[in-house]
Amino acid sequence: MVSRKEAITVKLNQVTEDVLKVIDSYGFKQEGAYNLRLNGMAVCHGDSRHIAIVKKTDLPGIDIRISSEAQNEQVHIPVVMSEPGLDVVYNDFYVEDGADVTIVAGCGIHGEGCSETRHDGIHTFHVGKNANVKYVENHYAEGNGTGGKILNPVTKIYVGENSVFTLETTQIKGVDSTKRETFVELGPNAKLYVTEKLMTHDAQHAISNMEVKLNGEGSSARIISRSVAKGTSNQIFHPKAIGNNACHAHVQCDSIIMDKASISSIPEINANHIDAQIIHEAAIGRINDEQLIKLRTFGMTEEEAEAVIIENFLN
Amino acid sequence: MVSRKEAITVKLNQVTEDVLKVIDSYGFKQEGAYNLRLNGMAVCHGDSRHIAIVKKTDLPGIDIRISSEAQNEQVHIPVVMSEPGLDVVYNDFYVEDGADVTIVAGCGIHGEGCSETRHDGIHTFHVGKNANVKYVENHYAEGNGTGGKILNPVTKIYVGENSVFTLETTQIKGVDSTKRETFVELGPNAKLYVTEKLMTHDAQHAISNMEVKLNGEGSSARIISRSVAKGTSNQIFHPKAIGNNACHAHVQCDSIIMDKASISSIPEINANHIDAQIIHEAAIGRINDEQLIKLRTFGMTEEEAEAVIIENFLN
């Protein structure tokens, strides 16, 4: 059990409330363990019996300490930026042996001006043995501002023996430029499940680099990436699975290309052990014409039918 | 019809004859269109009615001119090195519209000394319209010499409208180090079929980079790579399919890893057009245990059973 402080409920404005609704699909409340970072400042924060959030003293950001006693618990740490500027934050998660926790993060930008709004979240997960961690991260930007809306997350994940780590990351819309860097190291019998969903439109750019080292005997990884590129947007995926022990990995990247968009998929599979079994599949193509025709016979416009197909593809 | 010179038959020694048997699976004869390069020198050469081989005046190597009238014809241009040293050769193939030809190349090294033997063949194919070209290239090295046996081929292929280019490349065994560079550009409705087979053993290294640009409307590519890495050998594959127009591409890499070997597969698929459909599949794993057990119940030793499975996998 970790120490607990009394939380003070803070009144949030409508823009912040609206952005939170989009980026926190579990529903953000000022209850339990939570930390809301607004325009580079922690504006409200609470601990729970088994989860303590401690402000860092050396760097901007927080340490989130999740005790073994946390079972089927949640912690919410959303970031909202409604003013331009650069916000860099370092969050470290310490998950004790046997904990079972869902961490709901995400960043939403509301940009009205002509200046750039950028958030770089550097998240590091130190996961003990026999733990079960689900990390959900939604990225979203809105607003009529012409200033770039930029999100460059760095995610480092160290998974201990017999632990399961599930990473669900979604770029919903509105993000002009993103560069994701994800590093994972898996211990013995550790399991990684990654689902990455990404949608770009207009002249947006997205780069996603992911490196998964299967170091432990019996470790496994399943990485699913689904993306849609519209307009003149450009996406580059570079997932890398490195089998250093007896392990299984399956990487699957599926992309839909529309309009004048372009997508590169550069998966790398690397087997350094005779019992490393690694499979990769990737496909890039346009929207399924038969599905389009079928939906249009139900009376949908082309745009409506495309929207339904894309939503299905990403879900 | 191209001009034709009288060929003089040359007596070859046993080592050369033996190496030729391995690298020219169609059977090398001093008949029709052929050119044998031995230790950096063209030792025998012949033209056919429709295929002329002309020694370059500016660089080491030959120009091979294949006329439209060539139908179902062969040209053989093997290289044998039985003495150490570096041989760099530039061969250019000019294939006229409508020609139908099989080009049998390949390089065999017989090395007995402690000095390095290395062959760098830079082959460029200029293929017109409606042509059908099959290019077969086998690489092989033998001999008890401790000197490195190295083959670094560069292959550039430009395929014109409606033409079909089939590339069959095989590294049989014995090659200590190889770095393959292959570039292909496909015109409208051009078709490319690639089958790459590669076997490494002991402490060998192999790198294969391949870039296929599908520039023409209706162009297509099917690339199949199969490899086996034994001992402490290391292989790196980097095939790249770039769809710049309405096109289809399918890249498939399957590898068997044995002993202490390591394999990296880094396929890149790049769609720059809404009607570019590109699929990639890659798998790395060990020999199928069930097949091994089945063959051993037939009385085979483990080595024999492995040899049968590998031969089947590569064929």
Coordinates of N, CA and C in Angstrom, one line a residue, chain A residues 18-141:
Chain A
D18 N -14.3 19.1 -23.1 CA -14.6 18.5 -24.4 C -13.4 17.7 -25.0
V19 N -12.2 18.2 -24.8 CA -11.1 17.5 -25.3 C -10.9 16.2 -24.5
L20 N -11.1 16.3 -23.2 CA -10.9 15.1 -22.3 C -11.9 14.0 -22.7
K21 N -13.1 14.4 -23.1 CA -14.1 13.4 -23.5 C -13.6 12.6 -24.7
V22 N -12.9 13.2 -25.6 CA -12.4 12.5 -26.8 C -11.1 11.7 -26.5
I23 N -10.2 12.2 -25.7 CA -9.0 11.5 -25.5 C -9.0 10.4 -24.4
D24 N -9.9 10.6 -23.4 CA -10.1 9.5 -22.4 C -11.3 8.7 -22.6
S25 N -11.2 7.6 -23.3 CA -12.4 6.8 -23.7 C -13.0 6.1 -22.5
Y26 N -12.2 6.0 -21.4 CA -12.7 5.4 -20.2 C -13.5 6.4 -19.4
G27 N -13.5 7.7 -19.7 CA -14.2 8.7 -18.9 C -13.3 9.3 -17.8
F28 N -12.9 10.5 -18.0 CA -12.0 11.1 -17.0 C -12.8 11.7 -15.9
K29 N -12.5 11.3 -14.7 CA -13.1 11.9 -13.5 C -12.0 12.2 -12.5
Q30 N -12.3 13.2 -11.6 CA -11.3 13.5 -10.6 C -11.5 12.6 -9.4
E31 N -11.3 11.3 -9.6 CA -11.5 10.3 -8.6 C -10.4 9.3 -8.7
G32 N -10.1 8.6 -7.6 CA -9.0 7.6 -7.7 C -7.7 8.2 -8.0
A33 N -6.9 7.5 -8.8 CA -5.6 8.0 -9.1 C -5.6 8.7 -10.5
Y34 N -5.2 10.0 -10.5 CA -5.3 10.7 -11.7 C -4.4 11.9 -11.7
N35 N -4.0 12.4 -12.8 CA -3.2 13.6 -12.9 C -3.6 14.3 -14.3
L36 N -4.1 15.5 -14.2 CA -4.4 16.2 -15.5 C -3.3 17.3 -15.7
R37 N -2.7 17.2 -16.8 CA -1.7 18.2 -17.1 C -2.3 19.1 -18.2
L38 N -2.4 20.4 -17.9 CA -3.0 21.4 -18.8 C -2.0 22.5 -19.1
N39 N -1.7 22.7 -20.4 CA -0.7 23.7 -20.8 C 0.5 23.7 -20.0
G40 N 1.1 22.5 -19.8 CA 2.4 22.3 -19.1 C 2.4 22.3 -17.6
M41 N 1.2 22.4 -17.0 CA 1.1 22.4 -15.5 C 0.1 21.3 -15.1
A42 N 0.5 20.6 -13.9 CA -0.4 19.7 -13.3 C -1.5 20.5 -12.6
V43 N -2.7 20.4 -13.1 CA -3.8 21.3 -12.5 C -4.6 20.5 -11.4
C44 N -4.7 19.2 -11.5 CA -5.4 18.5 -10.5 C -4.8 17.1 -10.4
H45 N -4.9 16.5 -9.3 CA -4.1 15.2 -9.1 C -4.7 14.5 -7.9
G46 N -4.8 13.2 -8.0 CA -5.2 12.4 -6.8 C -4.5 11.0 -6.8
D47 N -4.3 10.5 -5.6 CA -3.8 9.1 -5.4 C -5.0 8.2 -5.1
S48 N -4.7 6.9 -5.2 CA -5.7 5.9 -4.7 C -5.0 5.1 -3.6
R49 N -5.6 4.2 -3.0 CA -5.0 3.4 -2.0 C -3.7 2.7 -2.5
H50 N -3.7 2.2 -3.7 CA -2.6 1.4 -4.2 C -1.8 2.1 -5.3
I51 N -2.2 3.3 -5.7 CA -1.5 4.0 -6.7 C -1.1 5.4 -6.3
A52 N 0.2 5.8 -6.3 CA 0.6 7.1 -5.8 C 1.2 7.8 -7.0
I53 N 0.9 9.1 -7.2 CA 1.5 9.9 -8.2 C 2.3 11.0 -7.5
V54 N 3.6 11.0 -7.9 CA 4.5 11.9 -7.2 C 5.2 12.8 -8.3
K55 N 5.1 14.1 -8.0 CA 5.8 15.1 -9.0 C 7.3 14.9 -8.9
K56 N 7.9 14.9 -10.1 CA 9.3 14.7 -10.2 C 10.0 16.0 -9.7
T57 N 11.2 15.9 -9.1 CA 11.9 17.1 -8.6 C 12.9 17.6 -9.6
D58 N 13.4 16.6 -10.5 CA 14.5 17.0 -11.4 C 14.0 17.4 -12.8
L59 N 12.9 16.9 -13.2 CA 12.4 17.1 -14.5 C 10.9 17.4 -14.5
P60 N 10.3 18.0 -15.5 CA 8.9 18.1 -15.6 C 8.3 16.7 -15.7
G61 N 7.2 16.5 -14.9 CA 6.6 15.1 -15.1 C 6.4 14.5 -13.7
I62 N 5.9 13.2 -13.8 CA 5.5 12.5 -12.5 C 6.0 11.1 -12.5
D63 N 6.1 10.6 -11.3 CA 6.4 9.2 -11.1 C 5.1 8.6 -10.7
I64 N 4.7 7.5 -11.3 CA 3.4 6.8 -10.9 C 3.8 5.4 -10.4
R65 N 3.5 5.3 -9.1 CA 3.9 4.0 -8.4 C 2.7 3.2 -8.1
I66 N 2.7 2.0 -8.7 CA 1.6 1.1 -8.7 C 2.0 -0.1 -7.8
S67 N 1.3 -0.3 -6.7 CA 1.7 -1.4 -5.8 C 1.1 -2.7 -6.2
S68 N 1.7 -3.7 -5.6 CA 1.3 -5.1 -5.9 C -0.2 -5.3 -5.6
E69 N -0.7 -4.5 -4.6 CA -2.1 -4.7 -4.2 C -3.1 -4.1 -5.2
A70 N -2.6 -3.3 -6.2 CA -3.5 -2.7 -7.2 C -4.0 -3.9 -8.0
Q71 N -5.4 -4.1 -8.0 CA -6.0 -5.2 -8.8 C -7.1 -4.6 -9.6
N72 N -7.1 -4.8 -10.9 CA -8.2 -4.2 -11.7 C -8.4 -2.8 -11.5
E73 N -7.4 -2.0 -11.3 CA -7.5 -0.6 -11.0 C -7.1 0.3 -12.2
Q74 N -7.5 1.5 -12.2 CA -7.2 2.5 -13.3 C -6.4 3.7 -12.8
V75 N -5.6 4.2 -13.6 CA -5.0 5.5 -13.4 C -5.1 6.3 -14.7
H76 N -5.6 7.6 -14.5 CA -5.8 8.5 -15.7 C -4.8 9.6 -15.7
I77 N -4.1 9.8 -16.7 CA -3.1 10.9 -16.7 C -3.1 11.7 -18.1
P78 N -4.3 12.3 -18.4 CA -4.4 13.0 -19.7 C -3.6 14.3 -19.7
V79 N -3.3 14.7 -20.9 CA -2.7 16.0 -21.2 C -3.5 16.8 -22.1
V80 N -3.8 18.0 -21.8 CA -4.6 18.9 -22.7 C -3.7 20.2 -23.0
M81 N -3.6 20.6 -24.2 CA -3.0 21.8 -24.5 C -3.9 22.7 -25.3
S82 N -4.3 23.8 -24.7 CA -5.2 24.8 -25.4 C -4.5 26.1 -25.7
E83 N -3.2 26.1 -25.3 CA -2.4 27.3 -25.7 C -1.2 26.8 -26.4
P84 N -0.7 27.7 -27.3 CA 0.5 27.2 -28.1 C 1.7 27.1 -27.2
G85 N 2.8 26.5 -27.7 CA 4.0 26.3 -27.0 C 4.5 24.9 -27.1
L86 N 5.6 24.6 -26.4 CA 6.2 23.3 -26.4 C 6.1 22.7 -25.0
D87 N 5.5 21.6 -24.8 CA 5.5 21.0 -23.5 C 6.2 19.6 -23.6
V88 N 7.3 19.5 -22.8 CA 8.0 18.2 -22.7 C 7.8 17.6 -21.3
V89 N 7.3 16.4 -21.3 CA 7.1 15.8 -19.9 C 7.6 14.4 -19.8
Y90 N 8.2 14.1 -18.7 CA 8.8 12.8 -18.4 C 7.9 12.1 -17.4
N91 N 7.2 11.0 -17.8 CA 6.4 10.3 -16.8 C 7.0 8.9 -16.7
D92 N 7.3 8.4 -15.4 CA 7.8 7.1 -15.2 C 6.8 6.3 -14.4
F93 N 6.6 5.1 -14.9 CA 5.6 4.2 -14.2 C 6.4 3.0 -13.6
Y94 N 6.2 2.8 -12.3 CA 6.8 1.7 -11.6 C 5.7 0.7 -11.2
V95 N 5.6 -0.4 -11.8 CA 4.5 -1.4 -11.6 C 5.1 -2.6 -10.8
E96 N 4.6 -2.7 -9.6 CA 5.2 -3.8 -8.8 C 4.7 -5.2 -9.2
D97 N 5.4 -6.2 -8.7 CA 5.0 -7.6 -9.1 C 3.5 -7.9 -8.8
G98 N 2.9 -8.5 -9.8 CA 1.5 -8.9 -9.5 C 0.4 -7.9 -9.7
A99 N 0.8 -6.6 -9.9 CA -0.2 -5.6 -10.1 C -1.1 -5.8 -11.3
D100 N -2.3 -5.3 -11.3 CA -3.2 -5.4 -12.5 C -3.8 -4.0 -12.7
V101 N -3.4 -3.3 -13.7 CA -3.7 -1.9 -13.8 C -4.0 -1.5 -15.3
T102 N -4.9 -0.6 -15.4 CA -5.1 0.1 -16.7 C -4.7 1.5 -16.6
I103 N -3.8 1.9 -17.5 CA -3.3 3.3 -17.5 C -3.9 4.0 -18.7
V104 N -4.6 5.1 -18.4 CA -5.3 5.8 -19.6 C -4.6 7.1 -19.7
A105 N -3.8 7.2 -20.8 CA -3.1 8.5 -21.1 C -3.7 9.1 -22.3
G106 N -3.0 10.0 -22.9 CA -3.5 10.6 -24.2 C -3.2 12.1 -24.1
C107 N -3.2 12.7 -25.3 CA -3.0 14.1 -25.4 C -3.9 14.7 -26.4
G108 N -4.6 15.8 -26.0 CA -5.5 16.5 -26.9 C -5.0 18.0 -27.0
I109 N -5.0 18.4 -28.3 CA -4.6 19.8 -28.5 C -5.8 20.6 -29.0
H110 N -6.1 21.8 -28.5 CA -7.1 22.7 -29.0 C -6.3 23.9 -29.5
G111 N -6.2 24.1 -30.8 CA -5.4 25.2 -31.3 C -6.1 26.2 -32.1
E112 N -6.1 27.4 -31.7 CA -6.8 28.5 -32.4 C -5.9 29.5 -33.1
G113 N -4.7 29.6 -32.6 CA -3.8 30.6 -33.1 C -2.9 30.1 -34.3
C114 N -1.9 31.0 -34.6 CA -1.1 30.7 -35.7 C 0.3 30.1 -35.3
S115 N 0.4 30.0 -33.9 CA 1.7 29.4 -33.4 C 1.5 27.9 -33.2
E116 N 2.7 27.3 -33.1 CA 2.8 25.8 -33.0 C 2.4 25.4 -31.6
T117 N 1.7 24.3 -31.5 CA 1.4 23.6 -30.2 C 2.0 22.2 -30.3
R118 N 2.9 21.9 -29.3 CA 3.6 20.6 -29.4 C 3.8 20.0 -28.1
H119 N 3.5 18.7 -28.0 CA 3.6 18.0 -26.8 C 4.5 16.7 -27.0
D120 N 5.6 16.6 -26.2 CA 6.5 15.5 -26.3 C 6.4 14.7 -25.0
G121 N 5.7 13.6 -25.0 CA 5.6 12.8 -23.7 C 6.5 11.7 -23.8
I122 N 7.5 11.7 -22.8 CA 8.4 10.6 -22.7 C 8.0 9.7 -21.5
H123 N 7.4 8.5 -21.9 CA 6.9 7.6 -20.9 C 7.7 6.4 -20.7
T124 N 8.1 6.0 -19.5 CA 8.9 4.8 -19.3 C 8.1 3.9 -18.3
F125 N 8.0 2.7 -18.7 CA 7.3 1.7 -17.8 C 8.3 0.6 -17.3
H126 N 8.4 0.5 -16.0 CA 9.2 -0.5 -15.4 C 8.2 -1.5 -14.8
V127 N 8.0 -2.6 -15.4 CA 7.0 -3.6 -15.0 C 7.7 -4.8 -14.4
G128 N 7.3 -5.1 -13.1 CA 7.8 -6.3 -12.4 C 7.3 -7.6 -13.0
K129 N 7.3 -8.6 -12.1 CA 6.9 -10.0 -12.5 C 5.4 -10.2 -12.3
N130 N 4.8 -11.0 -13.1 CA 3.4 -11.5 -13.0 C 2.4 -10.3 -12.9
A131 N 2.8 -9.2 -13.6 CA 1.9 -8.1 -13.6 C 1.1 -8.1 -14.9
N132 N 0.0 -7.3 -14.9 CA -0.9 -7.2 -16.1 C -1.1 -5.7 -16.3
V133 N -0.5 -5.1 -17.3 CA -0.6 -3.7 -17.5 C -1.3 -3.4 -18.9
K134 N -2.3 -2.6 -18.9 CA -2.9 -2.1 -20.1 C -2.6 -0.6 -20.2
Y135 N -2.0 -0.2 -21.3 CA -1.7 1.3 -21.5 C -2.5 1.8 -22.7
V136 N -3.4 2.7 -22.5 CA -4.3 3.2 -23.6 C -3.9 4.7 -23.8
E137 N -3.6 5.0 -25.0 CA -3.1 6.3 -25.3 C -3.8 6.9 -26.6
N138 N -4.6 7.9 -26.4 CA -5.3 8.5 -27.6 C -4.7 9.9 -27.9
H139 N -4.5 10.1 -29.2 CA -3.9 11.4 -29.6 C -4.9 12.1 -30.5
Y140 N -5.1 13.4 -30.3 CA -6.2 14.1 -31.0 C -5.9 15.6 -31.0
A141 N -6.2 16.3 -32.1 CA -6.1 17.7 -32.1 C -7.3 18.3 -32.9

